[in-house]
CSV table of C-alpha atoms and ligand atoms in Angstrom, one decimal:
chain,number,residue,atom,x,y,z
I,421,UNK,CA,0.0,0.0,0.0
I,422,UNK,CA,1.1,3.6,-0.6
I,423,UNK,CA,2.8,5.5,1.9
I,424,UNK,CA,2.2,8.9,0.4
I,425,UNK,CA,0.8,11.7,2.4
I,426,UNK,CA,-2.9,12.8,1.7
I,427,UNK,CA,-3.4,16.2,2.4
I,428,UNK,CA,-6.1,17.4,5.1
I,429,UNK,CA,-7.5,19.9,2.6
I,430,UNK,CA,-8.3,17.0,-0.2
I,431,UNK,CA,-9.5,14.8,2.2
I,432,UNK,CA,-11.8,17.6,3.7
I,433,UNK,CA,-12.9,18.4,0.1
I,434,UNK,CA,-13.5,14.9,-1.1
I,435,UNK,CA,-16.0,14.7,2.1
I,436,UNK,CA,-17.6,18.2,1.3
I,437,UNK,CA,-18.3,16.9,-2.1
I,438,UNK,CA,-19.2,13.2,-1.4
I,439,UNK,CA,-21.9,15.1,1.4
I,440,UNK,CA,-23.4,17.1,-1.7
I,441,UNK,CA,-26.6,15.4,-3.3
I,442,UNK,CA,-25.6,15.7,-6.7
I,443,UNK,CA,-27.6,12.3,-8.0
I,444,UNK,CA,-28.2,12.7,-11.7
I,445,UNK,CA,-31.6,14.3,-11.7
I,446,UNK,CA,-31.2,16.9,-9.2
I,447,UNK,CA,-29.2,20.1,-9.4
I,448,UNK,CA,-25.2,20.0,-9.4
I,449,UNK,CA,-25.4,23.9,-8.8
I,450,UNK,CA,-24.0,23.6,-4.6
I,451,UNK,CA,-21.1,21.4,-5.8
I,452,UNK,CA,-20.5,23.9,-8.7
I,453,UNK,CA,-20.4,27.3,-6.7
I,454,UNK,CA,-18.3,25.2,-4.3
I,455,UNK,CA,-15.9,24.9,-6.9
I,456,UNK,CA,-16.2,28.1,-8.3
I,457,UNK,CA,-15.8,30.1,-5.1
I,458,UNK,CA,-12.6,28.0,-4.1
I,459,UNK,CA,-11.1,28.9,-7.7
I,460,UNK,CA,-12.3,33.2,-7.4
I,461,UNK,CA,-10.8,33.1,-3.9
I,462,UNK,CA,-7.7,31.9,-5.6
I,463,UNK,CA,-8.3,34.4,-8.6
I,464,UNK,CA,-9.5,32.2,-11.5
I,465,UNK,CA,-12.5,33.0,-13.1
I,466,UNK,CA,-14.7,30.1,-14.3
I,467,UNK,CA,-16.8,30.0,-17.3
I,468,UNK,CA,-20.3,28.0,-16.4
I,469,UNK,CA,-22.6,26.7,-19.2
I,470,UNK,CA,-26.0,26.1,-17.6
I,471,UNK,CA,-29.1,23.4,-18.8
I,472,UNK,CA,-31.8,24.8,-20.3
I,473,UNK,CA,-33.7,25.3,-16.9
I,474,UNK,CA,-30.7,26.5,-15.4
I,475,UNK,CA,-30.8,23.7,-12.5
I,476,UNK,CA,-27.1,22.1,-13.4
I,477,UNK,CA,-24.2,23.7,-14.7
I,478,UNK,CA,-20.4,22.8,-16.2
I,479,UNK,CA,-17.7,24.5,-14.6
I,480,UNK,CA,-14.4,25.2,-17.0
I,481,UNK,CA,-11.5,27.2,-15.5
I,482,UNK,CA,-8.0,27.6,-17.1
I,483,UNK,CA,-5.4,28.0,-14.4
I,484,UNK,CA,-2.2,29.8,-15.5
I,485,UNK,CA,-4.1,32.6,-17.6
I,486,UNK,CA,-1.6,33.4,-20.4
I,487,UNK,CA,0.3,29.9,-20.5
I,488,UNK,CA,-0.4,27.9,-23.6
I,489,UNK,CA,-3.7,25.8,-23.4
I,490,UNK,CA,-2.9,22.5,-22.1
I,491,UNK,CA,-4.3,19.7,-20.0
I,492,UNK,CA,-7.7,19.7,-19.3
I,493,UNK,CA,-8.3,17.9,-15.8
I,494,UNK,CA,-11.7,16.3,-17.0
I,495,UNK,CA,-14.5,15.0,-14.1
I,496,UNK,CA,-18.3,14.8,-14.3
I,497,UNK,CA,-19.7,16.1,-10.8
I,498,UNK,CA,-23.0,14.2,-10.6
I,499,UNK,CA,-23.9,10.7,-9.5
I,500,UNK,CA,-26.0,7.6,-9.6
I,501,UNK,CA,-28.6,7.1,-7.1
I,502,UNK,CA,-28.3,4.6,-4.0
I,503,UNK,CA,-32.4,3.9,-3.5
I,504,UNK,CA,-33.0,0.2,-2.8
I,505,UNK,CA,-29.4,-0.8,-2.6
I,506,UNK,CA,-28.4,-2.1,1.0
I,507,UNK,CA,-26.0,0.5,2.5
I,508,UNK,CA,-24.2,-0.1,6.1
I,509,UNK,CA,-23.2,3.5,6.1
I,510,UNK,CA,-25.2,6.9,5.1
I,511,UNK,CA,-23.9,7.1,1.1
I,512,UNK,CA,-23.5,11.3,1.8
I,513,UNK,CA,-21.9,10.6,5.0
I,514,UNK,CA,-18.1,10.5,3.6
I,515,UNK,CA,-17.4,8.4,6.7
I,516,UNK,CA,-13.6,7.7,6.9
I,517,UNK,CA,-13.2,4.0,8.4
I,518,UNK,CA,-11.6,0.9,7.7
I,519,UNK,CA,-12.2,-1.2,4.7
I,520,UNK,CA,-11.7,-4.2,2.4
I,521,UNK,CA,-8.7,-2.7,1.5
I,522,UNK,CA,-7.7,-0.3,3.9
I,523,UNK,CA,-8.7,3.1,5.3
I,524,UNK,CA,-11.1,4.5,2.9
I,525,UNK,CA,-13.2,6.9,2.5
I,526,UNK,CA,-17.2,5.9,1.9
I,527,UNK,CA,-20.2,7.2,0.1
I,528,UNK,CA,-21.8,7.8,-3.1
I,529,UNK,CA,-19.7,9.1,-5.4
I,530,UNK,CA,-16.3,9.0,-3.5
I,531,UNK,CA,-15.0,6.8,-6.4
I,532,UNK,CA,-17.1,7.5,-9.0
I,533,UNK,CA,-15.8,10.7,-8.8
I,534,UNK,CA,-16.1,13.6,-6.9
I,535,UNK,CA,-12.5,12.3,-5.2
I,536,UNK,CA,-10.8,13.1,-8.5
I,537,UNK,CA,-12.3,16.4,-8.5
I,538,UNK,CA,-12.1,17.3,-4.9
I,539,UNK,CA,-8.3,16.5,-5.3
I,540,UNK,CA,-7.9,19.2,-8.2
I,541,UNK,CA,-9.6,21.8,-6.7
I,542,UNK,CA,-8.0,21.5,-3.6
I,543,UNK,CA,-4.4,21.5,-5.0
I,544,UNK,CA,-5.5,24.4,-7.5
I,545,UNK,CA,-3.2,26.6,-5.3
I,546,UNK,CA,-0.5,23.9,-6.2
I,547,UNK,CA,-1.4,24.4,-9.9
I,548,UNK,CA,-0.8,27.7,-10.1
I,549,UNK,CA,2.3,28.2,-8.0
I,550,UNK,CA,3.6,25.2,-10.6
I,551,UNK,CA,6.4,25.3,-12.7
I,552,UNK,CA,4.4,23.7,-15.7
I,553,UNK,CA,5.0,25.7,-18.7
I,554,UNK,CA,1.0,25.3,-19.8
I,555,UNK,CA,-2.1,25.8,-18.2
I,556,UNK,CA,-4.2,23.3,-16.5
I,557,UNK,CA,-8.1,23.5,-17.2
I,558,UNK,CA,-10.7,22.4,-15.3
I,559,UNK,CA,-14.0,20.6,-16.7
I,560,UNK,CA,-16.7,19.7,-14.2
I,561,UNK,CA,-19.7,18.7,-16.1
I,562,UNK,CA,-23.2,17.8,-15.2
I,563,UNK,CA,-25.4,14.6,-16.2
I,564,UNK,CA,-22.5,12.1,-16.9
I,565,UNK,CA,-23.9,9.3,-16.0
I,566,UNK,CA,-27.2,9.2,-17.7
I,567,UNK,CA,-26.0,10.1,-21.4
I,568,UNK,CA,-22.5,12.3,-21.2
I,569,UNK,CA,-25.1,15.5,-21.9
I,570,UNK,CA,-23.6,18.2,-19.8
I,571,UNK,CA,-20.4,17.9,-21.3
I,572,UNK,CA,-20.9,18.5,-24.8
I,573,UNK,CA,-22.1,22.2,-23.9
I,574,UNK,CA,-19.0,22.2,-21.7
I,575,UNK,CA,-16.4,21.4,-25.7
I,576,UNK,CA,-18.6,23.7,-27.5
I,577,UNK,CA,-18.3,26.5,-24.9
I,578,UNK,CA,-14.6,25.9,-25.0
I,579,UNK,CA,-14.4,26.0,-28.4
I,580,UNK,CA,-16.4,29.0,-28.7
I,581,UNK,CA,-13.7,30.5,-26.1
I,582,UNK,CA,-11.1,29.5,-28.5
I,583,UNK,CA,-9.6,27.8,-25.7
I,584,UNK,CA,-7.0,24.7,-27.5
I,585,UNK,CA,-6.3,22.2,-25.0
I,586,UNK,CA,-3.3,19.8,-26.3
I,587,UNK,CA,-4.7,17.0,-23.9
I,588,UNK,CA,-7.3,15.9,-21.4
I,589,UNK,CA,-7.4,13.3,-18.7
I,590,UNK,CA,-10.7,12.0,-17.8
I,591,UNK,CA,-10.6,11.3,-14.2
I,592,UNK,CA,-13.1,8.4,-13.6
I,593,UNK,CA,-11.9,5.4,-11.4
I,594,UNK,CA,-9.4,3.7,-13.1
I,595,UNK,CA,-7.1,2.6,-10.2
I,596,UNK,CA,-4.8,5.1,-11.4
I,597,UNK,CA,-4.0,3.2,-13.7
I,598,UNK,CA,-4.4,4.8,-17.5
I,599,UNK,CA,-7.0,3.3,-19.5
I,600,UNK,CA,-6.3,4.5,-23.3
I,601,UNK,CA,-9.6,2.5,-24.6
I,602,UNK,CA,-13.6,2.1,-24.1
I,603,UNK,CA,-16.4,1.1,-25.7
I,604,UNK,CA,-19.2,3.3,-26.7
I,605,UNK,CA,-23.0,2.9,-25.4
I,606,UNK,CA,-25.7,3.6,-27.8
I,607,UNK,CA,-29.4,4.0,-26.6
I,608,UNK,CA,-32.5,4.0,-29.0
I,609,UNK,CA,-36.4,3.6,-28.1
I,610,UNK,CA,-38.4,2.2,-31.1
I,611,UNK,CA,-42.1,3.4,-30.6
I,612,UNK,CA,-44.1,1.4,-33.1
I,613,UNK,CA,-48.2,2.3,-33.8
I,614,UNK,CA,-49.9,-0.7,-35.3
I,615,UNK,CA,-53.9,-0.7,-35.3
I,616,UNK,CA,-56.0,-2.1,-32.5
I,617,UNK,CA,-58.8,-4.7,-33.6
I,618,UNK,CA,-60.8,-7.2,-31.6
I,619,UNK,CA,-58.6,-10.4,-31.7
I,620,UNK,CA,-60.4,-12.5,-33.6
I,621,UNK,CA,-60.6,-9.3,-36.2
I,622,UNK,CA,-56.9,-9.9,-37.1
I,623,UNK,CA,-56.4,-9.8,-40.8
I,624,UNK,CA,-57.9,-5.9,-40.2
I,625,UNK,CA,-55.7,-5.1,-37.5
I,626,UNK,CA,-51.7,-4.4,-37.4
I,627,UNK,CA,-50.0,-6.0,-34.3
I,628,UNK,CA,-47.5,-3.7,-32.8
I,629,UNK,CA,-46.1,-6.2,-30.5
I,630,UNK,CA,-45.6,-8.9,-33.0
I,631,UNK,CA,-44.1,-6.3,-35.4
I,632,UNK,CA,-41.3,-4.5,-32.3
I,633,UNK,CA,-40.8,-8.5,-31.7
I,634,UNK,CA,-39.6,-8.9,-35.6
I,635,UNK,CA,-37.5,-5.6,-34.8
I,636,UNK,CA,-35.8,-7.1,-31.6
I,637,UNK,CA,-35.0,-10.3,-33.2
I,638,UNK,CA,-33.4,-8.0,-35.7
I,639,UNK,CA,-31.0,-7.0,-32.9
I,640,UNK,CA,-30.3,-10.5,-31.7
I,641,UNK,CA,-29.7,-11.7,-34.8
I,642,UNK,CA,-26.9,-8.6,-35.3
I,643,UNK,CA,-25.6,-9.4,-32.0
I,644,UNK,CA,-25.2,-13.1,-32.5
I,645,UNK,CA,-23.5,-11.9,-36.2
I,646,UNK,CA,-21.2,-9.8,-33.7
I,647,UNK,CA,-20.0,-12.4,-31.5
I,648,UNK,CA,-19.4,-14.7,-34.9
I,649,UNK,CA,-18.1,-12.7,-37.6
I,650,UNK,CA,-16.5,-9.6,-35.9
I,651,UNK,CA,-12.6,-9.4,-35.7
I,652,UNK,CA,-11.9,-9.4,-31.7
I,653,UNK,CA,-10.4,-6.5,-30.0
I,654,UNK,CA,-8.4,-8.1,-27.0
I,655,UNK,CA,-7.8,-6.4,-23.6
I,656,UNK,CA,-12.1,-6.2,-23.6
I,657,UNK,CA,-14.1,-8.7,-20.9
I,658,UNK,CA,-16.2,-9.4,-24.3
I,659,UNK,CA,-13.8,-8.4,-27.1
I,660,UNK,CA,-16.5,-8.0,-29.8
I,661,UNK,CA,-19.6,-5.2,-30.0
I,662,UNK,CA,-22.9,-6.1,-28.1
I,663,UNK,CA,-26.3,-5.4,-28.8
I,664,UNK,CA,-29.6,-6.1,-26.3
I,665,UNK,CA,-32.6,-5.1,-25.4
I,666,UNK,CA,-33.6,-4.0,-22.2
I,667,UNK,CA,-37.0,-2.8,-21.9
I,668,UNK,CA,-40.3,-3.8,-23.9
I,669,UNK,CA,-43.8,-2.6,-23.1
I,670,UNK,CA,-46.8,-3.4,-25.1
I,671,UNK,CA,-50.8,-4.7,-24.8
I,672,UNK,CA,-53.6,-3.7,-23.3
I,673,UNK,CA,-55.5,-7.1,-23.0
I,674,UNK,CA,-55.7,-10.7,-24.3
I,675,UNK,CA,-58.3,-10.4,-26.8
I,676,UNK,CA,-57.1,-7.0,-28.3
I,677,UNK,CA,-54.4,-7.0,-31.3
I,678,UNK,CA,-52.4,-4.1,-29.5
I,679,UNK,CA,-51.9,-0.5,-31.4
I,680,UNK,CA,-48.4,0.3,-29.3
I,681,UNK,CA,-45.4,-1.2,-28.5
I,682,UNK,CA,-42.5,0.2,-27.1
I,683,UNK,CA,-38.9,-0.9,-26.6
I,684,UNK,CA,-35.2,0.3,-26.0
I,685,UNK,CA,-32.0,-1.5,-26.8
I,686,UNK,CA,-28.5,-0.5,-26.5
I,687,UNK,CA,-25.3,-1.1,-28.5
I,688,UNK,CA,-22.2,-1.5,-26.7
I,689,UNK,CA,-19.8,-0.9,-30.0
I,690,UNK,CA,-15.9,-1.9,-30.1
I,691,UNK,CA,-13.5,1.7,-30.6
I,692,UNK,CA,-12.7,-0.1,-33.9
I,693,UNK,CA,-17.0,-0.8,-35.1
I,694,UNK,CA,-19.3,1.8,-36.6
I,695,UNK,CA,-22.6,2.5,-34.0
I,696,UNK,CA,-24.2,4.8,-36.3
I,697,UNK,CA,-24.5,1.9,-38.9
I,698,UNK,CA,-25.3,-0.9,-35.9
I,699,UNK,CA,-28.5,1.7,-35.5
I,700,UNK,CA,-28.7,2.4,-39.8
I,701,UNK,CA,-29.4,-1.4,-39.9
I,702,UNK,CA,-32.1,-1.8,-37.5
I,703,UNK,CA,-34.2,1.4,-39.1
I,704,UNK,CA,-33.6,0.3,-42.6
I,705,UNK,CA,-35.2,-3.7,-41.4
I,706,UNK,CA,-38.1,-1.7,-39.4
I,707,UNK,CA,-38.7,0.4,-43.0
I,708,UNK,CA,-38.7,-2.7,-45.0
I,709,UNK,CA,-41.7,-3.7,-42.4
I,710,UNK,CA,-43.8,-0.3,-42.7
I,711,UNK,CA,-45.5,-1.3,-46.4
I,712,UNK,CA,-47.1,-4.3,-45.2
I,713,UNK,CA,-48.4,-2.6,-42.4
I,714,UNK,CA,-49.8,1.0,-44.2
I,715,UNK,CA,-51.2,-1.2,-46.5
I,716,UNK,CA,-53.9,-1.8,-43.5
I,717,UNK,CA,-53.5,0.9,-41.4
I,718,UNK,CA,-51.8,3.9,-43.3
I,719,UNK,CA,-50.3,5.2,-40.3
I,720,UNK,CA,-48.9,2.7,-39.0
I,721,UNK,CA,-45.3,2.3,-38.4
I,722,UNK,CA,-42.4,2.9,-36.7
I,723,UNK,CA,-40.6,6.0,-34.5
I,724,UNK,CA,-37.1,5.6,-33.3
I,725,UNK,CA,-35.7,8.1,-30.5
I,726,UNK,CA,-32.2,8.4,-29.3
I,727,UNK,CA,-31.5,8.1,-25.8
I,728,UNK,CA,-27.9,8.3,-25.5
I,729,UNK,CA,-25.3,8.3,-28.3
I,730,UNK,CA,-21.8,8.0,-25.9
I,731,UNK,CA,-19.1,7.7,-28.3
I,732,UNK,CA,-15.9,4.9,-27.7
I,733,UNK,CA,-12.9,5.7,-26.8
I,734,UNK,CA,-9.7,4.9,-28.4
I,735,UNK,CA,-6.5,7.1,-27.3
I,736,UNK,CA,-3.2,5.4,-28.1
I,737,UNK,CA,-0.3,3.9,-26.2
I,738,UNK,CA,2.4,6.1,-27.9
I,739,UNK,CA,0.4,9.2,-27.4
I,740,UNK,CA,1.9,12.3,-25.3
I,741,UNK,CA,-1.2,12.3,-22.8
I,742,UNK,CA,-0.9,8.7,-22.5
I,743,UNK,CA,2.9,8.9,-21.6
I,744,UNK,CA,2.3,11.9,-19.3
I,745,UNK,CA,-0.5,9.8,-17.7
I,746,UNK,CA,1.8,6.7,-17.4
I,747,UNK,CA,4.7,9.2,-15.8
I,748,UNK,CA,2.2,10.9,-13.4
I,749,UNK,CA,0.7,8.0,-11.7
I,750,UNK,CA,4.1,6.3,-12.0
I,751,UNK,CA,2.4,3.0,-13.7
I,752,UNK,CA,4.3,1.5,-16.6
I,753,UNK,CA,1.0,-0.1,-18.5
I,754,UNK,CA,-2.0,0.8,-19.6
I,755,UNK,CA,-5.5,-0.9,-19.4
I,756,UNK,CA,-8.9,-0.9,-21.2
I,757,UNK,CA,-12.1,0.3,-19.1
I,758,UNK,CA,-15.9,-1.5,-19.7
I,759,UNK,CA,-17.6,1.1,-18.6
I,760,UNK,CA,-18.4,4.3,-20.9
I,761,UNK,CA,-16.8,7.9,-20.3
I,762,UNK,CA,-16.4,11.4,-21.8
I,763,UNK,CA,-13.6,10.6,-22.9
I,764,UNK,CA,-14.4,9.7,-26.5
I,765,UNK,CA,-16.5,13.3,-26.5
I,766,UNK,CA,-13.0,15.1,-26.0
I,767,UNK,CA,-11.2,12.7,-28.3
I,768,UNK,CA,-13.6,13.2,-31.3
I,769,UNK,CA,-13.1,17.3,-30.5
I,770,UNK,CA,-9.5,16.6,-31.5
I,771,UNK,CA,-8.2,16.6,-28.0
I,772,UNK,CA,-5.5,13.5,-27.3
I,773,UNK,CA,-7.4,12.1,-24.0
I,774,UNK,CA,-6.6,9.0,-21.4
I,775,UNK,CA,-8.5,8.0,-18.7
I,776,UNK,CA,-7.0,8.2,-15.2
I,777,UNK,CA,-8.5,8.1,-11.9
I,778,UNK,CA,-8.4,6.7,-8.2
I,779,UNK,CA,-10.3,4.3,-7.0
I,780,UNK,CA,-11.8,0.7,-8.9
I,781,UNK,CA,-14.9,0.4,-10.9
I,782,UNK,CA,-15.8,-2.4,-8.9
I,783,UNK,CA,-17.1,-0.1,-6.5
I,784,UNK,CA,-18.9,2.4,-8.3
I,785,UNK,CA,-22.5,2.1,-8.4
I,786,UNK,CA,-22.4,0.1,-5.6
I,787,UNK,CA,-24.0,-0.2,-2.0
I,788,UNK,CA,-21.0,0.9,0.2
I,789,UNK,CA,-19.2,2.5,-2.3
I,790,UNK,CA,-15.7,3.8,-1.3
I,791,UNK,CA,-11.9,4.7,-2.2
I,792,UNK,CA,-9.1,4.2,0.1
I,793,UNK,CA,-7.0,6.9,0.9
I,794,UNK,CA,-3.7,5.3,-0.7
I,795,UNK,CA,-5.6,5.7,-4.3
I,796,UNK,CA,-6.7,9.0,-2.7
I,797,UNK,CA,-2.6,9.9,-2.0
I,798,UNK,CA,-1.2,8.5,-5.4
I,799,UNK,CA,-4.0,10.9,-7.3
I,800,UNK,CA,-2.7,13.9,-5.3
I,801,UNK,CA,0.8,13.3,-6.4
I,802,UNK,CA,-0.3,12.9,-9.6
I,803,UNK,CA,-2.0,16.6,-9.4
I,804,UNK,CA,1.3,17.7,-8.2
I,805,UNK,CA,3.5,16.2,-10.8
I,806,UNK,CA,1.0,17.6,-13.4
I,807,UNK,CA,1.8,21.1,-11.8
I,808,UNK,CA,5.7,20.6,-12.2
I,809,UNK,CA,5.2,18.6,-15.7
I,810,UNK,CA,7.8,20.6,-17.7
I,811,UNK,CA,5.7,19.1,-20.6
I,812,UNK,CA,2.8,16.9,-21.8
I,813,UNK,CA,4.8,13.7,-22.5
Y,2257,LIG,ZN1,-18.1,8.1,-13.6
C-alpha cells in the first residue's frame, strides 16, 4: 500500500463533495459554486454553461491565464442514485473507516468521482504556483452518467472560447491506472403504432407487439452476427460489440391486437465498429416492415428516438497524454475500461485524451461504495507532478 501523504485539505474536500446530493436528476449547482468560489478566492474566473432550466451547470476554468492551453483535468460532478441498494453507512456521510482494502473513505460518489475532483480543486493553489510551462483547465460537467449530456455544452463553450487544450485526462476510477480505450454505449427507443382490432378481427388489425418482436430479433440476430463474424479486439471482458434489449412494453388485454409497443435496446460498439450503422441497420429492417403494415393501417409504423449516443474511446499507447499519464501516476502499463466515459467526446473534439482516476470500478455504483486513501494519495501526487510537468509527455 502507498505511503504517500494525503493532504487534510483534499480529504476535507473529497468529504464536502461526497456530502453534496448531486444524483443525476437533481441540481449539481451547490457542488459547482463550491468549486467556483474556491477557484475566485484563488483568482481564477470560471466559465459555467448552464441546462436549459438552469438547475445544473459545467464549470471550466483555465489555471495559468496566459500559459499555452494544455491539459484539461476532465471530471463529471453528478452521480448515480443509492435507492434500494443495502447500505451499512449513510452514502453522503463521507465516513472515513476501515475497509476491504484499507482506510477508505465511503459514500456515493467517492469513487465515481467527486475524489478526482475534490483532489484538483483543492491542489489548484499547487497548480498555479507550478512550474508547468502550460495551463491546467478544469472541466466539471453535469449529467454524466445518464447520457455524457452536460459535457458536450461544456467542448462547445470551449471552443467558442477559443480555448485549444493539447490533452485531457478524464478522471473516472481507473485505479490510477491509465486506460487509453472504451467502448461506446448507444441507446435507442423504437415506438411502433400498429392498429387495434378485436382479436379474432386480425387480418384488419396491425400487431405492434408482434411487429417490435420482428425488430428485436433483428437485434439479436446482429448481435449473435457480432460475436461470430466480428474481428476481436483483446484487452475487452467481451472483445466484440454487443447489442440487447432491455425494456419492452406493449398490450392492453388478451383479446385486443395491440396498437403500441415500445422498446429500447442498446449497443455496446468496439473503438474499432461503426454504432451509427449498428442503429442504420435496424431502421432500414423496421422500413422494409412499414408497407405491409400502411397497407392496413396507413399510419402505422415505426418512431425511433435516441436516448444516448456516448461515443468509444480509443487514445493510443504512444500518445503524449498517454505517456504523461503513465509518468504521473508512475504505472508502466496501460489498461482498457468497460464502462463508458467522456472521454471519447473530447477525443472526437480533436483533443488527445486518457483515462485516469483513483479508485476501482468495482465499487462504483455500488451499496458501500468507497476509495481508500492510498488511491486518494497517489491521485494527489499525480496533481502535483502535473503542476511541475515541464511538458505533456
Ligand atoms: Zn463516472
Amino acid at each position: 500500500m502507498s505511503q504517500l501523504p494525503l493532504s487534510d485539505r483534499a480529504l476535507a474536500f473529497a468529504q464536502a463533495l461526497v456530502r453534496m446530493n448531486t444524483i443525476s436528476d437533481r441540481s449539481n449547482l451547490e457542488l459547482i459554486e463550491f468549486a467556483r468560489d474556491h477557484l475566485a478566492s484563488l483568482g481564477v474566473k470560471s466559465r459555467l454553461t448552464w441546462n436549459a432550466e438552469r438547475t445544473k451547470a459545467n464549470l471550466f476554468a483555465t489555471l495559468g491565464e496566459g500559459k499555452p492551453a494544455g491539459v484539461i483535468v476532465s471530471g463529471h460532478t453528478d452521480t448515480v442514485p443509492w435507492e434500494g441498494q443495502a447500505w451499512t453507512v449513510d452514502p453522503l456521510s463521507a465516513v472515513v473507516q476501515d475497509g476491504p482494502e484499507g482506510l477508505s473513505l465511503f459514500g456515493r460518489g467517492s469513487a465515481d468521482m467527486k475524489s478526482f475532483i475534490a483532489i484538483a480543486l483543492a491542489n489548484a493553489e499547487r497548480i498555479l504556483a507550478g512550474n508547468a510551462p502550460f495551463a491546467v483547465h478544469f472541466a466539471f460537467s453535469y449529467e454524466e452518467e445518464i447520457g455524457c449530456f452536460g459535457v458536450r455544452e461544456l467542448i462547445a463553450d470551449m471552443r467558442d472560447a477559443g480555448v485549444r487544450p493539447l490533452a485531457c485526462i478524464v478522471g473516472e476510477p481507473t485505479s490510477m491506472v491509465p486506460a487509453i480505450a472504451h467502448k461506446g454505449v448507444w441507446r435507442y427507443r423504437c415506438c411502433v403504432r400498429g392498429k387495434e382490432a378485436h382479436s379474432s378481427l386480425t387480418p384488419h388489425s396491425v400487431n405492434a407487439i408482434e411487429m417490435a418482436a420482428r425488430v428485436v430479433g433483428k437485434v439479436r440476430d446482429m448481435a449473435e452476427a457480432f460475436e461470430r463474424e466480428e474481428p476481436r479486439y483483446d484487452g475487452f471482458d467481451v472483445p466484440f460489440s454487443t447489442a440487447s434489449v432491455g425494456q419492452f412494453h406493449g398490450g392492453i388485454a388478451d383479446n385486443v391486437v395491440p396498437r403500441d409497443a415500445e422498446f429500447r435496446y442498446e449497443f455496446r460498439d468496439l473503438p474499432t465498429a461503426d454504432a451509427r450503422a449498428m442503429q442504420q441497420q435496424v431502421v432500414d429492417y423496421a422500413r422494409g416492415l412499414e408497407p405491409g403494415m400502411q397497407r392496413v393501417a396507413p399510419d402505422a409504423g415505426f418512431r425511433f428516438e435516441t436516448i444516448c449516443e456516448i461515443p468509444s474511446f480509443l487514445g493510443g499507447r504512444d500518445d503524449p497524454v498517454t505517456r504523461l499519464a503513465q509518468r504521473l501516476a508512475g504505472e508502466a502499463g496501460t489498461t482498457l475500461v468497460a464502462f463508458g466515459t467522456e472521454a471519447g467526446l473530447f477525443k472526437n473534439a480533436g483533443i488527445p485524451t486518457v483515462v485516469c482516476g483513483p479508485g476501482s470500478i468495482q465499487q462504483a455504483h455500488q451499496p458501500d461504495e468507497y476509495v481508500t486513501l492510498a488511491q486518494l494519495a497517489r491521485c494527489e501526487a499525480f496533481m502535483h507532478g502535473l503542476a511541475d510537468s515541464a511538458e505533456i509527455g
